Coordinates of C-alpha atoms in Angstrom, one line a residue:
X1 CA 0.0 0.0 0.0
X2 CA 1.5 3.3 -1.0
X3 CA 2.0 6.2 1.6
X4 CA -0.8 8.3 2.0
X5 CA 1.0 10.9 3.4
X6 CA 2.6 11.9 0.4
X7 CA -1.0 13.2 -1.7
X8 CA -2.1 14.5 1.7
X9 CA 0.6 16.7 2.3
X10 CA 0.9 17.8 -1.7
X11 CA -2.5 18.7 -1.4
X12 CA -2.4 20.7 1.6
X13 CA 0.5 22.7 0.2
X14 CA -1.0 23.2 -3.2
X15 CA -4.8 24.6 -0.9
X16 CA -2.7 27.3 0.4
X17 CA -2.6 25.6 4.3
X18 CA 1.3 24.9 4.1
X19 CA 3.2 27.1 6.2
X20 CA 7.0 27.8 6.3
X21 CA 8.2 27.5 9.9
X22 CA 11.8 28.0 8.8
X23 CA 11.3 32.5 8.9
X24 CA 13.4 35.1 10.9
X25 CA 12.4 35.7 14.4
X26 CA 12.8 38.7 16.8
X27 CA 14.5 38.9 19.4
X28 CA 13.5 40.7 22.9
X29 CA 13.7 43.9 21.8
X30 CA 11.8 43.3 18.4
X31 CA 15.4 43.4 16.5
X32 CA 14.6 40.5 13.5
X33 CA 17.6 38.4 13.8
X34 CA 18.5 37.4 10.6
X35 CA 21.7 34.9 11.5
X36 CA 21.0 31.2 12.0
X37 CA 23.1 31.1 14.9
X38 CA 21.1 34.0 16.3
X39 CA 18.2 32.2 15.7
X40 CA 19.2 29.1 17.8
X41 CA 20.3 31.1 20.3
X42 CA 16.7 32.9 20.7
X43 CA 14.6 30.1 20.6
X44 CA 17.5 28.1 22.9
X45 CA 16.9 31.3 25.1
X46 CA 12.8 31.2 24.8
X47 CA 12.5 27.8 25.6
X48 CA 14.7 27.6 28.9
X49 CA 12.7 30.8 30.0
X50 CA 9.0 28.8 29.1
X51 CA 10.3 25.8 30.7
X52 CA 12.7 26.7 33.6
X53 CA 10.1 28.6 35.3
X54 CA 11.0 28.9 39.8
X55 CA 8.7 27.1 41.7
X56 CA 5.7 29.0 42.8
X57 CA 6.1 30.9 45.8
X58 CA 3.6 29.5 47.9
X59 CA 3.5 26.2 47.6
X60 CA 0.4 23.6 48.9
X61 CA 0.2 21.9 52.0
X62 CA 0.0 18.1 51.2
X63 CA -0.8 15.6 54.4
X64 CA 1.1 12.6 54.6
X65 CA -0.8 9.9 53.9
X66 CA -2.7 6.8 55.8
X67 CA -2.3 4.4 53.2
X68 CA 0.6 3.0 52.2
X69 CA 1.4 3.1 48.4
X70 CA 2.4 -0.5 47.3
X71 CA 4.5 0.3 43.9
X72 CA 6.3 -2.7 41.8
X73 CA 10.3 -1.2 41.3
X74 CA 10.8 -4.2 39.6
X75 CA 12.2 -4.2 36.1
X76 CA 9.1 -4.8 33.6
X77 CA 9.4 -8.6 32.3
X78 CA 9.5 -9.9 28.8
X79 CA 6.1 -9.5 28.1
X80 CA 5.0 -6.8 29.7
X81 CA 7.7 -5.3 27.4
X82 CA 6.1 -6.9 24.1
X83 CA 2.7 -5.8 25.3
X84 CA 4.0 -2.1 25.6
X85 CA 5.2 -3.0 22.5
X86 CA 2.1 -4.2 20.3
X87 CA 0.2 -0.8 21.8
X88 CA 2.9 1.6 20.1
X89 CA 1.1 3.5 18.0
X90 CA 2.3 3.7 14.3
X91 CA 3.2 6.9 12.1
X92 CA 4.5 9.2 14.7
X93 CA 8.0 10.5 14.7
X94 CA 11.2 8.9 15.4
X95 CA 12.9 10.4 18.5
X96 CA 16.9 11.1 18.9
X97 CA 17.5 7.4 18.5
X98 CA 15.6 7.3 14.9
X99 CA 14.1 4.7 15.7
X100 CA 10.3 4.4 14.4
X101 CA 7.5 2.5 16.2
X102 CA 7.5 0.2 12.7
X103 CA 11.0 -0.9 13.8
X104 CA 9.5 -2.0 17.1
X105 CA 6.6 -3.2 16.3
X106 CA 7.9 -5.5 13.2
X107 CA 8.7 -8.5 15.3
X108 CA 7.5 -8.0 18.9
X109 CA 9.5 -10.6 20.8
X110 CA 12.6 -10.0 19.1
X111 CA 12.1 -6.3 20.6
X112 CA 11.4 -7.7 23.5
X113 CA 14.3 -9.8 24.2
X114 CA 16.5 -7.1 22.9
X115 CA 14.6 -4.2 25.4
X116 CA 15.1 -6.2 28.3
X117 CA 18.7 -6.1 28.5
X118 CA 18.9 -2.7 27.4
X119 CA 17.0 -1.8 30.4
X120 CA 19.3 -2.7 32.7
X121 CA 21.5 0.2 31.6
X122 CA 19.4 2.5 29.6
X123 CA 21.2 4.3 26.8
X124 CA 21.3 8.1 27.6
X125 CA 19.9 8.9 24.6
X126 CA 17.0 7.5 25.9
X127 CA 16.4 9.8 28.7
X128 CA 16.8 13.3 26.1
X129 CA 14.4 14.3 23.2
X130 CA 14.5 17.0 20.5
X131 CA 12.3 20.1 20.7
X132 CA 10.0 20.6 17.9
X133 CA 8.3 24.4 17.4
X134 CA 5.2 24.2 15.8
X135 CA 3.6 27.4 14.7
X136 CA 0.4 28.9 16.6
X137 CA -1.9 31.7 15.0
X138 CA -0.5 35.3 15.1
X139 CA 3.1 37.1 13.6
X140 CA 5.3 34.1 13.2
X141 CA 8.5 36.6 14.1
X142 CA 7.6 36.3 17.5
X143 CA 8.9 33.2 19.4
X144 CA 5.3 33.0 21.5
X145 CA 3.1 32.5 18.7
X146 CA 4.7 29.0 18.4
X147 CA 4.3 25.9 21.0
X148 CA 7.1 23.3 21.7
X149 CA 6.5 19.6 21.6
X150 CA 9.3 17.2 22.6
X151 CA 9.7 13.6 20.2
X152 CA 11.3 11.5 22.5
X153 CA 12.6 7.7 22.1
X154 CA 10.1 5.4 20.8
X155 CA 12.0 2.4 23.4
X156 CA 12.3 4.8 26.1
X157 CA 8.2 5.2 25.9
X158 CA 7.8 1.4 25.5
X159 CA 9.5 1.3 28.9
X160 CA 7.4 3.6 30.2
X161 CA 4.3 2.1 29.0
X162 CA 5.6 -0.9 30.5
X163 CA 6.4 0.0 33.7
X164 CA 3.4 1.8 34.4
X165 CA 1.1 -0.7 33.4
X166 CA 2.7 -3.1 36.4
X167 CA 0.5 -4.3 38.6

């Protein structure tokens, strides 16, 4: 079956809905930086201000608790793994590692053998993503009109998805 994504995306470029995301940007000040580097630097900049914020300055009251939490630590098993694995859901983004669900999901217990003694030590790879800006509505010079998503490793959410589906 051939890719659908390929018409869909002509399609929407040739209706007008395509927009460029790769455009100058202002800094601070309003100054349109026109550099790459000057770019990176600003939206580097923007991001670690959005997402570095200090805690809040009064922070809540939270009681200690009666009940006693009974959480399983334990590394997930084989097939937990290959369950985590068969509820990836295709088509999305590859994170740092370029590794696509398809990969994963191609032959489940291979990728769960494989899985389980890379958790053990986790690549570090794992634990980092890459920050995507995705344009909002408004003047695209200005870093707020756009919103960050992070694509993160595809394993590294399998382990996730397997951990917290423990018992």
């Amino acid at each position: 079956m051939r890719n659908m994504k390929d018409p869909y995306n002509t399609t929407k470029k040739l209706a007008g809905k395509f927009r460029q995301t790769g455009q100058q940007v202002k800094d601070k000040n309003g100054k349109v930086l026109t550099t790459f580097e000057e770019q990176i630097a600003r939206w580097a900049k923007y991001f670690k201000e959005l997402l570095n914020r200090p805690p809040p300055a009064n922070t809540p009251v939270i009681n200690k608790s009666d009940e006693e939490l009974h959480i399983n630590l334990n590394l997930p098993t084989k097939v937990e793994i290959k369950q985590a694995v068969k509820q990836l859901k295709s088509g999305k983004a590859a994170g740092p590692d370029n590794i696509p669900p398809e990969a994963l999901k191609a032959s489940p217990d291979l990728t769960a053998n494989i899985l389980h003694k890379l958790l053990i030590d986790m690549p570090q790879e794992w634990n980092e993503g890459h920050l995507i800006k995705l344009p909002k509505k408004g003047n695209l010079k200005e870093c707020k009109n756009y919103r960050g998503i992070a694509l993160l490793s595809v394993a590294a959410k399998t382990k996730k998805t397997s951990v917290c589906s423990k018992p």
